[in-house]
C-alpha cells in the first residue's frame, strides 16, 4: 500500500525520497521529522562528516498547510559539505561495495558504487520512517531502540522494574552510544577510542521494540506477506547489517519447546501472554505483544589501517584505499532500524485498515479492535 523510493549519493547534491500511498489529513510534524534526522546523526564514533551535515527535510510535495494531502510526499535532504576532486577507488575496501559494484556495473573503480552504497542514504529512510511514525502514533503504536552490544561490551539486559520503554528511550537518547547502562557506556567509549587509535572499527548489536502493535498484521497465508519476513528484509537492507533475530532468536536453538512458547491467557475481553519469547510474531502475524528484534552490524569496512586488496588497474596486491570513515555506526543504525520498522508497520496498517484519509484509517482500526472483543 505504501511505496518508497530514494535517490542520491553521499557526496552529491543531496538525497531525494518519495513516499506514496500515505493517507491524507495527518499533521506533518516537521520538528519531529527533523529531530529524528538529528537522532540518526548523533553517536560517539561517527566521523567528522557528521559535524558538517545537519540534516533537514525539505518538503517538495504532498503536504499542504502542515497536513498530508494524499498526494505522493516528496522530500529532499541537501548535502552540506562541498566535495571536489573525489578520486576513483581502484584499491577496493574488503567488506564495502567498491569491488562488487565496479564489477557489476562495469566501472573502472568503486566510486560510483560506494557513493550510493554509503549509509548516507539512510538519512532519507529516517525522514520517511518519521512520517510513518506519525501515522503509527495516531494508533498509539510507538517504536524504541537501544544498543545492546558494541565490540566485546554487552549491555546489562535487565531493565529496572519501574522503567517503561518511554523512560528507557529517554535515557538511551541521551547516551552517546544509545545504551541504558552507564557502566557499559563508559566501557564502550573506551573500546571505541582504542579501536580509533589502532585505525580500526567496531560493530555491535541493536535492539528495536514496537509497542501497541495490534494483533493481525502480516499474514501466514503467503510467504511474501509474513510480517517477520518483511521486517527482516527491511532491516537487512541497512548497510552493514548481517543478521536479525526476533524474540529469543538464536537462543531458541537449545531450549525445549515447553520452555519457549508463550502460553495464552484471557482476561477482560482480551487474550494475553506472560512471556514474549516469540518477539510479538507467530506464523508471520503480529500477536498483540511487543515486536522485539535484534540485529547485528558488522564493523565498518573502511579501515585507517587497511586490509589487503588488489589494485584494479595493475592487479597487484596492495593495501585498500582509505576514505574518511566512522569508527562505529551502530547507534545510528538503531535509529535507521526504528525507521524501517515504522515503514513496514505503517504499510501493514494501511494493508489491513487502509483508507484515503487518517479518519478512515482510524475508523477501520477502531472497528477491528472493537470486534476483537467478541472473538
Ligand atoms: C560512509 C562514510 C562517511 C560516513 C557516511 C557513510 O562519510 P564520508 O565518506 O563523507 O566521510 O559519515 O555516513 C553519512 C554521510 C551519513 O549521513 O550517515 C560510508 O562510507 O558509508
mmCIF file of C-alpha atoms and ligand atoms in Angstrom:
data_model
loop_
_atom_site.group_PDB
_atom_site.id
_atom_site.type_symbol
_atom_site.label_atom_id
_atom_site.label_comp_id
_atom_site.label_asym_id
_atom_site.label_seq_id
_atom_site.Cartn_x
_atom_site.Cartn_y
_atom_site.Cartn_z
ATOM 1 C CA UNK A 1 0.000 0.000 0.000
ATOM 2 C CA UNK A 2 2.840 2.358 0.823
ATOM 3 C CA UNK A 3 5.749 2.661 -1.560
ATOM 4 C CA UNK A 4 9.061 4.376 -1.028
ATOM 5 C CA UNK A 5 11.788 5.317 -3.404
ATOM 6 C CA UNK A 6 15.037 7.069 -2.549
ATOM 7 C CA UNK A 7 17.791 8.546 -4.691
ATOM 8 C CA UNK A 8 21.008 10.372 -4.007
ATOM 9 C CA UNK A 9 24.693 9.909 -3.414
ATOM 10 C CA UNK A 10 26.806 10.522 -0.341
ATOM 11 C CA UNK A 11 28.890 13.245 -1.984
ATOM 12 C CA UNK A 12 26.328 14.518 -4.484
ATOM 13 C CA UNK A 13 23.957 17.444 -4.016
ATOM 14 C CA UNK A 14 21.680 15.566 -1.653
ATOM 15 C CA UNK A 15 19.051 12.893 -1.178
ATOM 16 C CA UNK A 16 15.531 12.673 -2.546
ATOM 17 C CA UNK A 17 12.716 10.445 -1.291
ATOM 18 C CA UNK A 18 9.148 9.706 -2.323
ATOM 19 C CA UNK A 19 6.505 8.162 -0.075
ATOM 20 C CA UNK A 20 3.382 7.178 -1.956
ATOM 21 C CA UNK A 21 0.054 5.871 -0.645
ATOM 22 C CA UNK A 22 0.146 7.838 2.597
ATOM 23 C CA UNK A 23 -3.298 8.889 3.913
ATOM 24 C CA UNK A 24 -4.495 12.492 3.827
ATOM 25 C CA UNK A 25 -5.198 14.811 6.786
ATOM 26 C CA UNK A 26 -2.350 13.781 9.063
ATOM 27 C CA UNK A 27 -0.460 16.624 10.703
ATOM 28 C CA UNK A 28 3.114 16.508 9.450
ATOM 29 C CA UNK A 29 5.128 17.497 12.477
ATOM 30 C CA UNK A 30 8.273 18.774 10.743
ATOM 31 C CA UNK A 31 10.013 19.406 14.067
ATOM 32 C CA UNK A 32 9.563 15.737 14.897
ATOM 33 C CA UNK A 33 10.853 14.658 11.467
ATOM 34 C CA UNK A 34 13.937 16.866 11.819
ATOM 35 C CA UNK A 35 14.531 15.645 15.374
ATOM 36 C CA UNK A 36 14.560 12.101 14.022
ATOM 37 C CA UNK A 37 17.162 13.119 11.437
ATOM 38 C CA UNK A 38 19.210 14.624 14.235
ATOM 39 C CA UNK A 39 18.947 11.435 16.337
ATOM 40 C CA UNK A 40 20.466 9.444 13.470
ATOM 41 C CA UNK A 41 23.400 11.801 13.192
ATOM 42 C CA UNK A 42 24.444 11.594 16.817
ATOM 43 C CA UNK A 43 26.569 8.897 18.356
ATOM 44 C CA UNK A 44 30.095 8.527 19.621
ATOM 45 C CA UNK A 45 32.246 7.035 16.887
ATOM 46 C CA UNK A 46 30.782 8.883 13.897
ATOM 47 C CA UNK A 47 33.213 10.669 11.600
ATOM 48 C CA UNK A 48 33.804 14.394 11.199
ATOM 49 C CA UNK A 49 31.322 14.211 8.313
ATOM 50 C CA UNK A 50 28.558 14.327 10.917
ATOM 51 C CA UNK A 51 29.797 17.735 12.104
ATOM 52 C CA UNK A 52 29.397 19.015 8.557
ATOM 53 C CA UNK A 53 25.920 17.686 7.870
ATOM 54 C CA UNK A 54 22.925 18.976 9.795
ATOM 55 C CA UNK A 55 20.210 17.074 8.016
ATOM 56 C CA UNK A 56 16.943 18.883 7.451
ATOM 57 C CA UNK A 57 13.944 17.650 5.473
ATOM 58 C CA UNK A 58 12.713 19.980 2.746
ATOM 59 C CA UNK A 59 9.193 19.100 1.631
ATOM 60 C CA UNK A 60 8.638 19.332 -2.112
ATOM 61 C CA UNK A 61 5.129 17.896 -2.387
ATOM 62 C CA UNK A 62 2.283 16.030 -0.698
ATOM 63 C CA UNK A 63 1.922 18.358 2.289
ATOM 64 C CA UNK A 64 -0.266 21.459 2.369
ATOM 65 C CA UNK A 65 -0.785 23.785 5.300
ATOM 66 C CA UNK A 66 1.015 21.331 7.533
ATOM 67 C CA UNK A 67 -1.170 18.317 6.658
ATOM 68 C CA UNK A 68 -0.670 15.382 4.288
ATOM 69 C CA UNK A 69 -2.816 15.712 1.174
ATOM 70 C CA UNK A 70 -2.912 12.106 -0.003
ATOM 71 C CA UNK A 71 -0.608 13.008 -2.900
ATOM 72 C CA UNK A 72 2.853 11.435 -3.103
ATOM 73 C CA UNK A 73 5.059 13.045 -0.473
ATOM 74 C CA UNK A 74 8.478 14.030 -1.736
ATOM 75 C CA UNK A 75 11.335 15.215 0.395
ATOM 76 C CA UNK A 76 14.839 16.457 -0.162
ATOM 77 C CA UNK A 77 17.780 16.487 2.217
ATOM 78 C CA UNK A 78 20.668 18.569 0.969
ATOM 79 C CA UNK A 79 24.264 17.529 1.482
ATOM 80 C CA UNK A 80 26.038 20.465 3.037
ATOM 81 C CA UNK A 81 29.674 19.647 2.546
ATOM 82 C CA UNK A 82 31.223 20.578 -0.776
ATOM 83 C CA UNK A 83 33.236 17.838 -2.283
ATOM 84 C CA UNK A 84 35.690 18.266 -5.089
ATOM 85 C CA UNK A 85 38.283 16.035 -6.684
ATOM 86 C CA UNK A 86 36.904 12.752 -5.456
ATOM 87 C CA UNK A 87 39.433 10.230 -6.673
ATOM 88 C CA UNK A 88 38.444 6.909 -8.210
ATOM 89 C CA UNK A 89 38.677 3.992 -5.776
ATOM 90 C CA UNK A 90 40.763 1.372 -7.577
ATOM 91 C CA UNK A 91 42.040 -0.304 -4.409
ATOM 92 C CA UNK A 92 38.671 -1.673 -3.208
ATOM 93 C CA UNK A 93 37.982 -1.994 0.501
ATOM 94 C CA UNK A 94 37.153 -5.542 1.606
ATOM 95 C CA UNK A 95 33.626 -5.519 3.056
ATOM 96 C CA UNK A 96 32.471 -2.401 1.186
ATOM 97 C CA UNK A 97 30.594 -2.209 -2.138
ATOM 98 C CA UNK A 98 33.622 -0.963 -4.108
ATOM 99 C CA UNK A 99 34.654 -4.149 -5.931
ATOM 100 C CA UNK A 100 31.270 -5.821 -6.403
ATOM 101 C CA UNK A 101 29.811 -2.509 -7.582
ATOM 102 C CA UNK A 102 32.606 -1.840 -10.076
ATOM 103 C CA UNK A 103 32.445 -5.380 -11.476
ATOM 104 C CA UNK A 104 28.655 -5.448 -11.683
ATOM 105 C CA UNK A 105 28.224 -2.065 -13.413
ATOM 106 C CA UNK A 106 31.445 -2.086 -15.424
ATOM 107 C CA UNK A 107 33.085 0.893 -13.699
ATOM 108 C CA UNK A 108 36.850 1.443 -13.543
ATOM 109 C CA UNK A 109 36.731 1.640 -9.763
ATOM 110 C CA UNK A 110 34.390 1.748 -6.804
ATOM 111 C CA UNK A 111 33.489 5.451 -6.626
ATOM 112 C CA UNK A 112 30.033 5.277 -8.225
ATOM 113 C CA UNK A 113 29.083 2.242 -6.144
ATOM 114 C CA UNK A 114 30.336 3.479 -2.798
ATOM 115 C CA UNK A 115 28.608 6.821 -3.136
ATOM 116 C CA UNK A 116 25.258 5.062 -3.331
ATOM 117 C CA UNK A 117 26.072 2.106 -1.055
ATOM 118 C CA UNK A 118 27.059 4.636 1.645
ATOM 119 C CA UNK A 119 24.901 4.819 4.760
ATOM 120 C CA UNK A 120 24.178 8.420 3.798
ATOM 121 C CA UNK A 121 21.082 7.084 2.005
ATOM 122 C CA UNK A 122 19.617 6.006 5.325
ATOM 123 C CA UNK A 123 19.042 9.674 6.235
ATOM 124 C CA UNK A 124 16.172 9.677 3.746
ATOM 125 C CA UNK A 125 14.780 6.444 5.125
ATOM 126 C CA UNK A 126 14.767 8.039 8.566
ATOM 127 C CA UNK A 127 12.825 11.039 7.209
ATOM 128 C CA UNK A 128 10.262 8.719 5.622
ATOM 129 C CA UNK A 129 10.238 6.495 8.711
ATOM 130 C CA UNK A 130 9.494 9.585 10.812
ATOM 131 C CA UNK A 131 6.407 10.296 8.692
ATOM 132 C CA UNK A 132 5.352 6.666 9.195
ATOM 133 C CA UNK A 133 5.895 7.056 12.954
ATOM 134 C CA UNK A 134 3.466 9.996 12.890
ATOM 135 C CA UNK A 135 0.788 7.686 11.476
ATOM 136 C CA UNK A 136 1.584 4.938 13.982
ATOM 137 C CA UNK A 137 1.431 7.459 16.822
ATOM 138 C CA UNK A 138 -2.232 8.147 15.920
ATOM 139 C CA UNK A 139 -2.927 4.474 16.719
ATOM 140 C CA UNK A 140 -0.784 4.569 19.864
ATOM 141 C CA UNK A 141 1.951 2.435 18.311
ATOM 142 C CA UNK A 142 5.443 3.502 19.406
ATOM 143 C CA UNK A 143 8.890 2.321 18.384
ATOM 144 C CA UNK A 144 12.045 2.484 20.500
ATOM 145 C CA UNK A 145 15.586 1.207 20.170
ATOM 146 C CA UNK A 146 18.802 0.840 22.073
ATOM 147 C CA UNK A 147 22.246 -0.622 21.576
ATOM 148 C CA UNK A 148 22.863 -3.892 23.413
ATOM 149 C CA UNK A 149 26.448 -4.625 22.375
ATOM 150 C CA UNK A 150 29.418 -2.857 20.795
ATOM 151 C CA UNK A 151 32.528 -4.932 20.258
ATOM 152 C CA UNK A 152 33.003 -7.166 23.287
ATOM 153 C CA UNK A 153 30.971 -4.979 25.632
ATOM 154 C CA UNK A 154 27.495 -6.307 26.277
ATOM 155 C CA UNK A 155 24.888 -4.167 27.958
ATOM 156 C CA UNK A 156 23.147 -5.426 31.062
ATOM 157 C CA UNK A 157 19.907 -6.858 29.679
ATOM 158 C CA UNK A 158 17.611 -6.370 32.666
ATOM 159 C CA UNK A 159 15.825 -3.057 32.974
ATOM 160 C CA UNK A 160 14.770 -1.707 36.351
ATOM 161 C CA UNK A 161 11.182 -2.852 37.004
ATOM 162 C CA UNK A 162 9.876 0.673 37.435
ATOM 163 C CA UNK A 163 11.067 1.786 33.986
ATOM 164 C CA UNK A 164 8.805 1.628 30.977
ATOM 165 C CA UNK A 165 10.019 1.891 27.399
ATOM 166 C CA UNK A 166 9.345 5.612 27.210
ATOM 167 C CA UNK A 167 11.627 6.205 30.228
ATOM 168 C CA UNK A 168 14.222 3.859 28.778
ATOM 169 C CA UNK A 169 14.138 5.694 25.457
ATOM 170 C CA UNK A 170 14.671 8.995 27.283
ATOM 171 C CA UNK A 171 17.853 7.701 28.922
ATOM 172 C CA UNK A 172 19.064 5.987 25.754
ATOM 173 C CA UNK A 173 18.545 9.100 23.622
ATOM 174 C CA UNK A 174 20.881 10.965 25.958
ATOM 175 C CA UNK A 175 23.592 8.326 25.821
ATOM 176 C CA UNK A 176 26.305 8.932 23.188
ATOM 177 C CA UNK A 177 26.253 5.217 22.346
ATOM 178 C CA UNK A 178 22.489 4.706 22.938
ATOM 179 C CA UNK A 179 22.821 2.346 25.907
ATOM 180 C CA UNK A 180 20.870 2.285 29.143
ATOM 181 C CA UNK A 181 23.669 1.049 31.355
ATOM 182 C CA UNK A 182 26.138 3.824 32.306
ATOM 183 C CA UNK A 183 28.885 1.304 33.174
ATOM 184 C CA UNK A 184 28.641 -0.280 29.747
ATOM 185 C CA UNK A 185 28.570 3.194 28.189
ATOM 186 C CA UNK A 186 31.958 4.044 29.678
ATOM 187 C CA UNK A 187 33.492 0.737 28.628
ATOM 188 C CA UNK A 188 32.097 1.099 25.110
ATOM 189 C CA UNK A 189 33.544 4.600 24.754
ATOM 190 C CA UNK A 190 36.928 3.246 25.889
ATOM 191 C CA UNK A 191 36.692 0.434 23.325
ATOM 192 C CA UNK A 192 35.793 2.912 20.588
ATOM 193 C CA UNK A 193 38.741 5.135 21.494
ATOM 194 C CA UNK A 194 41.069 2.125 21.436
ATOM 195 C CA UNK A 195 39.758 0.991 18.061
ATOM 196 C CA UNK A 196 40.130 4.504 16.666
ATOM 197 C CA UNK A 197 43.715 4.728 17.893
ATOM 198 C CA UNK A 198 44.515 1.487 16.150
ATOM 199 C CA UNK A 199 42.874 2.665 12.914
ATOM 200 C CA UNK A 200 40.214 0.014 13.384
ATOM 201 C CA UNK A 201 36.414 -0.167 13.614
ATOM 202 C CA UNK A 202 33.752 -1.940 15.698
ATOM 203 C CA UNK A 203 30.332 -3.465 15.098
ATOM 204 C CA UNK A 204 27.617 -4.446 17.519
ATOM 205 C CA UNK A 205 24.035 -5.415 18.187
ATOM 206 C CA UNK A 206 20.982 -3.168 18.346
ATOM 207 C CA UNK A 207 17.511 -3.930 19.663
ATOM 208 C CA UNK A 208 14.271 -2.403 18.413
ATOM 209 C CA UNK A 209 10.862 -2.756 20.012
ATOM 210 C CA UNK A 210 7.409 -1.748 18.781
ATOM 211 C CA UNK A 211 4.715 -1.229 21.440
ATOM 212 C CA UNK A 212 0.987 -1.210 20.875
ATOM 213 C CA UNK A 213 1.045 -3.248 17.660
ATOM 214 C CA UNK A 214 -2.415 -4.787 17.152
ATOM 215 C CA UNK A 215 -2.906 -8.482 16.533
ATOM 216 C CA UNK A 216 -3.298 -9.398 12.868
ATOM 217 C CA UNK A 217 -0.628 -7.504 10.902
ATOM 218 C CA UNK A 218 1.129 -9.608 8.265
ATOM 219 C CA UNK A 219 -0.157 -12.966 7.095
ATOM 220 C CA UNK A 220 0.560 -16.685 7.390
ATOM 221 C CA UNK A 221 -1.146 -17.238 4.031
ATOM 222 C CA UNK A 222 1.698 -16.433 1.676
ATOM 223 C CA UNK A 223 5.491 -16.290 2.029
ATOM 224 C CA UNK A 224 5.985 -12.691 0.988
ATOM 225 C CA UNK A 225 3.293 -11.381 3.324
ATOM 226 C CA UNK A 226 4.781 -12.752 6.533
ATOM 227 C CA UNK A 227 5.446 -9.879 8.917
ATOM 228 C CA UNK A 228 8.760 -11.205 10.257
ATOM 229 C CA UNK A 229 9.951 -11.874 6.705
ATOM 230 C CA UNK A 230 9.071 -8.353 5.585
ATOM 231 C CA UNK A 231 10.711 -6.761 8.630
ATOM 232 C CA UNK A 232 13.815 -8.922 8.175
ATOM 233 C CA UNK A 233 14.176 -7.803 4.558
ATOM 234 C CA UNK A 234 13.910 -4.165 5.578
ATOM 235 C CA UNK A 235 16.355 -4.437 8.462
ATOM 236 C CA UNK A 236 18.852 -6.474 6.413
ATOM 237 C CA UNK A 237 18.841 -3.677 3.828
ATOM 238 C CA UNK A 238 20.540 -1.300 6.284
ATOM 239 C CA UNK A 239 24.216 -1.058 5.285
ATOM 240 C CA UNK A 240 26.379 -3.308 7.465
ATOM 241 C CA UNK A 241 23.583 -5.429 8.956
ATOM 242 C CA UNK A 242 24.447 -9.127 8.781
ATOM 243 C CA UNK A 243 21.797 -10.826 10.895
ATOM 244 C CA UNK A 244 18.453 -10.369 12.615
ATOM 245 C CA UNK A 245 16.518 -12.281 15.259
ATOM 246 C CA UNK A 246 13.060 -11.946 16.810
ATOM 247 C CA UNK A 247 12.273 -12.623 20.458
ATOM 248 C CA UNK A 248 14.584 -15.313 21.829
ATOM 249 C CA UNK A 249 16.037 -15.655 18.332
ATOM 250 C CA UNK A 250 19.176 -17.807 18.160
ATOM 251 C CA UNK A 251 18.725 -18.653 21.843
ATOM 252 C CA UNK A 252 15.748 -20.807 20.845
ATOM 253 C CA UNK A 253 18.086 -23.444 19.465
ATOM 254 C CA UNK A 254 18.981 -25.190 22.722
ATOM 255 C CA UNK A 255 15.685 -24.913 24.604
ATOM 256 C CA UNK A 256 12.767 -27.288 24.908
ATOM 257 C CA UNK A 257 9.510 -26.334 23.228
ATOM 258 C CA UNK A 258 7.772 -26.443 26.584
ATOM 259 C CA UNK A 259 10.126 -23.719 27.807
ATOM 260 C CA UNK A 260 9.837 -21.243 24.965
ATOM 261 C CA UNK A 261 6.299 -20.930 23.650
ATOM 262 C CA UNK A 262 4.324 -18.090 25.145
ATOM 263 C CA UNK A 263 1.300 -19.544 26.966
ATOM 264 C CA UNK A 264 -2.068 -17.958 26.242
ATOM 265 C CA UNK A 265 -4.339 -16.371 28.886
ATOM 266 C CA UNK A 266 -7.599 -14.434 28.743
ATOM 267 C CA UNK A 267 -8.816 -11.527 30.853
ATOM 268 C CA UNK A 268 -11.467 -8.833 30.446
ATOM 269 C CA UNK A 269 -12.161 -9.426 26.791
ATOM 270 C CA UNK A 270 -8.648 -9.986 25.523
ATOM 271 C CA UNK A 271 -6.004 -12.642 25.134
ATOM 272 C CA UNK A 272 -2.557 -12.036 26.560
ATOM 273 C CA UNK A 273 0.779 -13.708 27.321
ATOM 274 C CA UNK A 274 3.016 -13.581 30.357
ATOM 275 C CA UNK A 275 6.146 -14.038 28.222
ATOM 276 C CA UNK A 276 7.153 -12.772 24.803
ATOM 277 C CA UNK A 277 9.752 -15.224 23.536
ATOM 278 C CA UNK A 278 8.196 -15.066 20.070
ATOM 279 C CA UNK A 279 9.012 -11.359 19.835
ATOM 280 C CA UNK A 280 5.392 -10.494 19.074
ATOM 281 C CA UNK A 281 5.005 -12.535 15.890
ATOM 282 C CA UNK A 282 3.510 -16.004 15.395
ATOM 283 C CA UNK A 283 3.110 -17.610 11.960
ATOM 284 C CA UNK A 284 4.131 -14.360 10.316
ATOM 285 C CA UNK A 285 1.311 -12.465 12.058
ATOM 286 C CA UNK A 286 1.585 -9.950 14.913
ATOM 287 C CA UNK A 287 0.070 -11.443 18.079
ATOM 288 C CA UNK A 288 -0.551 -8.231 20.006
ATOM 289 C CA UNK A 289 2.593 -8.419 22.120
ATOM 290 C CA UNK A 290 5.545 -6.080 21.614
ATOM 291 C CA UNK A 291 7.540 -6.745 18.460
ATOM 292 C CA UNK A 292 11.133 -7.252 19.592
ATOM 293 C CA UNK A 293 14.030 -7.681 17.200
ATOM 294 C CA UNK A 294 17.787 -7.556 17.378
ATOM 295 C CA UNK A 295 20.190 -7.035 14.516
ATOM 296 C CA UNK A 296 23.950 -7.377 14.257
ATOM 297 C CA UNK A 297 26.042 -4.816 12.414
ATOM 298 C CA UNK A 298 29.494 -5.672 11.138
ATOM 299 C CA UNK A 299 32.415 -3.341 11.858
ATOM 300 C CA UNK A 300 32.668 -0.503 9.293
ATOM 301 C CA UNK A 301 34.808 -1.748 6.376
ATOM 302 C CA UNK A 302 36.818 1.456 5.839
ATOM 303 C CA UNK A 303 39.960 0.994 7.941
ATOM 304 C CA UNK A 304 42.656 3.558 8.575
ATOM 305 C CA UNK A 305 44.953 0.566 8.918
ATOM 306 C CA UNK A 306 43.799 -1.041 5.673
ATOM 307 C CA UNK A 307 43.471 -4.686 4.695
ATOM 308 C CA UNK A 308 44.984 -6.485 1.752
ATOM 309 C CA UNK A 309 43.306 -5.971 -1.606
ATOM 310 C CA UNK A 310 44.105 -5.914 -5.328
ATOM 311 C CA UNK A 311 44.675 -2.777 -7.403
ATOM 312 C CA UNK A 312 42.043 -2.944 -10.137
ATOM 313 C CA UNK A 313 44.403 -1.366 -12.686
ATOM 314 C CA UNK A 314 47.696 -3.179 -12.044
ATOM 315 C CA UNK A 315 46.143 -6.327 -10.492
ATOM 316 C CA UNK A 316 48.903 -6.198 -7.916
ATOM 317 C CA UNK A 317 48.415 -6.932 -4.252
ATOM 318 C CA UNK A 318 48.153 -3.604 -2.348
ATOM 319 C CA UNK A 319 46.556 -2.125 0.751
ATOM 320 C CA UNK A 320 42.954 -0.913 0.453
ATOM 321 C CA UNK A 321 42.192 2.745 -0.122
ATOM 322 C CA UNK A 322 41.286 4.838 2.914
ATOM 323 C CA UNK A 323 38.392 7.252 2.828
ATOM 324 C CA UNK A 324 37.233 9.213 5.864
ATOM 325 C CA UNK A 325 35.143 6.831 7.936
ATOM 326 C CA UNK A 326 33.228 6.223 11.125
ATOM 327 C CA UNK A 327 34.710 4.024 13.865
ATOM 328 C CA UNK A 328 31.261 2.683 14.671
ATOM 329 C CA UNK A 329 27.765 3.449 13.391
ATOM 330 C CA UNK A 330 25.708 1.019 15.499
ATOM 331 C CA UNK A 331 23.949 3.812 17.465
ATOM 332 C CA UNK A 332 22.908 5.483 14.191
ATOM 333 C CA UNK A 333 21.850 2.139 12.712
ATOM 334 C CA UNK A 334 19.457 1.663 15.633
ATOM 335 C CA UNK A 335 17.596 4.830 14.582
ATOM 336 C CA UNK A 336 17.548 3.626 10.980
ATOM 337 C CA UNK A 337 16.171 0.269 12.188
ATOM 338 C CA UNK A 338 13.383 2.077 14.088
ATOM 339 C CA UNK A 339 12.544 3.924 10.876
ATOM 340 C CA UNK A 340 12.455 0.787 8.730
ATOM 341 C CA UNK A 341 10.234 -0.946 11.281
ATOM 342 C CA UNK A 342 7.983 2.136 11.283
ATOM 343 C CA UNK A 343 7.675 1.968 7.500
ATOM 344 C CA UNK A 344 6.844 -1.759 7.440
ATOM 345 C CA UNK A 345 4.300 -1.433 10.272
ATOM 346 C CA UNK A 346 2.698 1.653 8.690
ATOM 347 C CA UNK A 347 2.456 -0.264 5.426
ATOM 348 C CA UNK A 348 0.857 -3.222 7.209
ATOM 349 C CA UNK A 349 -1.554 -0.843 8.965
ATOM 350 C CA UNK A 350 -2.539 0.517 5.550
ATOM 351 C CA UNK A 351 -2.929 -3.011 4.149
ATOM 352 C CA UNK A 352 -5.265 -4.051 6.973
ATOM 353 C CA UNK A 353 -7.017 -0.799 7.872
ATOM 354 C CA UNK A 354 -6.237 1.298 4.807
ATOM 355 C CA UNK A 355 -8.220 4.317 3.737
ATOM 356 C CA UNK A 356 -7.531 7.515 1.857
ATOM 357 C CA UNK A 357 -7.645 9.723 4.928
ATOM 358 C CA UNK A 358 -6.480 9.421 8.507
ATOM 359 C CA UNK A 359 -10.123 9.431 9.627
ATOM 360 C CA UNK A 360 -10.872 6.339 7.542
ATOM 361 C CA UNK A 361 -7.796 4.507 8.814
ATOM 362 C CA UNK A 362 -8.643 5.282 12.448
ATOM 363 C CA UNK A 363 -12.298 4.249 11.960
ATOM 364 C CA UNK A 364 -11.316 0.943 10.346
ATOM 365 C CA UNK A 365 -8.769 0.307 13.067
ATOM 366 C CA UNK A 366 -11.219 1.074 15.880
ATOM 367 C CA UNK A 367 -13.900 -1.122 14.385
ATOM 368 C CA UNK A 368 -11.475 -4.075 14.133
ATOM 369 C CA UNK A 369 -10.294 -3.543 17.708
ATOM 370 C CA UNK A 370 -13.878 -3.436 18.982
ATOM 371 C CA UNK A 371 -14.720 -6.591 17.036
ATOM 372 C CA UNK A 372 -11.827 -8.405 18.707
ATOM 373 C CA UNK A 373 -13.707 -8.306 21.996
ATOM 374 C CA UNK A 374 -16.296 -10.703 20.574
ATOM 375 C CA UNK A 375 -13.751 -13.203 19.246
HETATM 376 C C1 LIG B 1 30.209 6.485 4.981
HETATM 377 C C2 LIG B 1 31.350 7.268 5.224
HETATM 378 C C3 LIG B 1 31.269 8.535 5.951
HETATM 379 C C4 LIG B 1 30.061 8.491 6.833
HETATM 380 C C5 LIG B 1 28.864 8.257 5.934
HETATM 381 C C6 LIG B 1 28.905 6.833 5.492
HETATM 382 O O1 LIG B 1 31.071 9.630 5.077
HETATM 383 P P1 LIG B 1 32.277 10.370 4.319
HETATM 384 O O2 LIG B 1 32.687 9.429 3.236
HETATM 385 O O3 LIG B 1 31.753 11.664 3.766
HETATM 386 O O4 LIG B 1 33.312 10.585 5.343
HETATM 387 O O5 LIG B 1 29.966 9.558 7.723
HETATM 388 O O6 LIG B 1 27.663 8.476 6.622
HETATM 389 C C7 LIG B 1 26.953 9.575 6.277
HETATM 390 C C8 LIG B 1 27.369 10.527 5.463
HETATM 391 C C9 LIG B 1 25.651 9.602 6.958
HETATM 392 O O7 LIG B 1 24.921 10.587 6.749
HETATM 393 O O8 LIG B 1 25.364 8.647 7.700
HETATM 394 C C10 LIG B 1 30.307 5.275 4.177
HETATM 395 O O9 LIG B 1 31.374 5.005 3.630
HETATM 396 O O10 LIG B 1 29.307 4.537 4.071
#
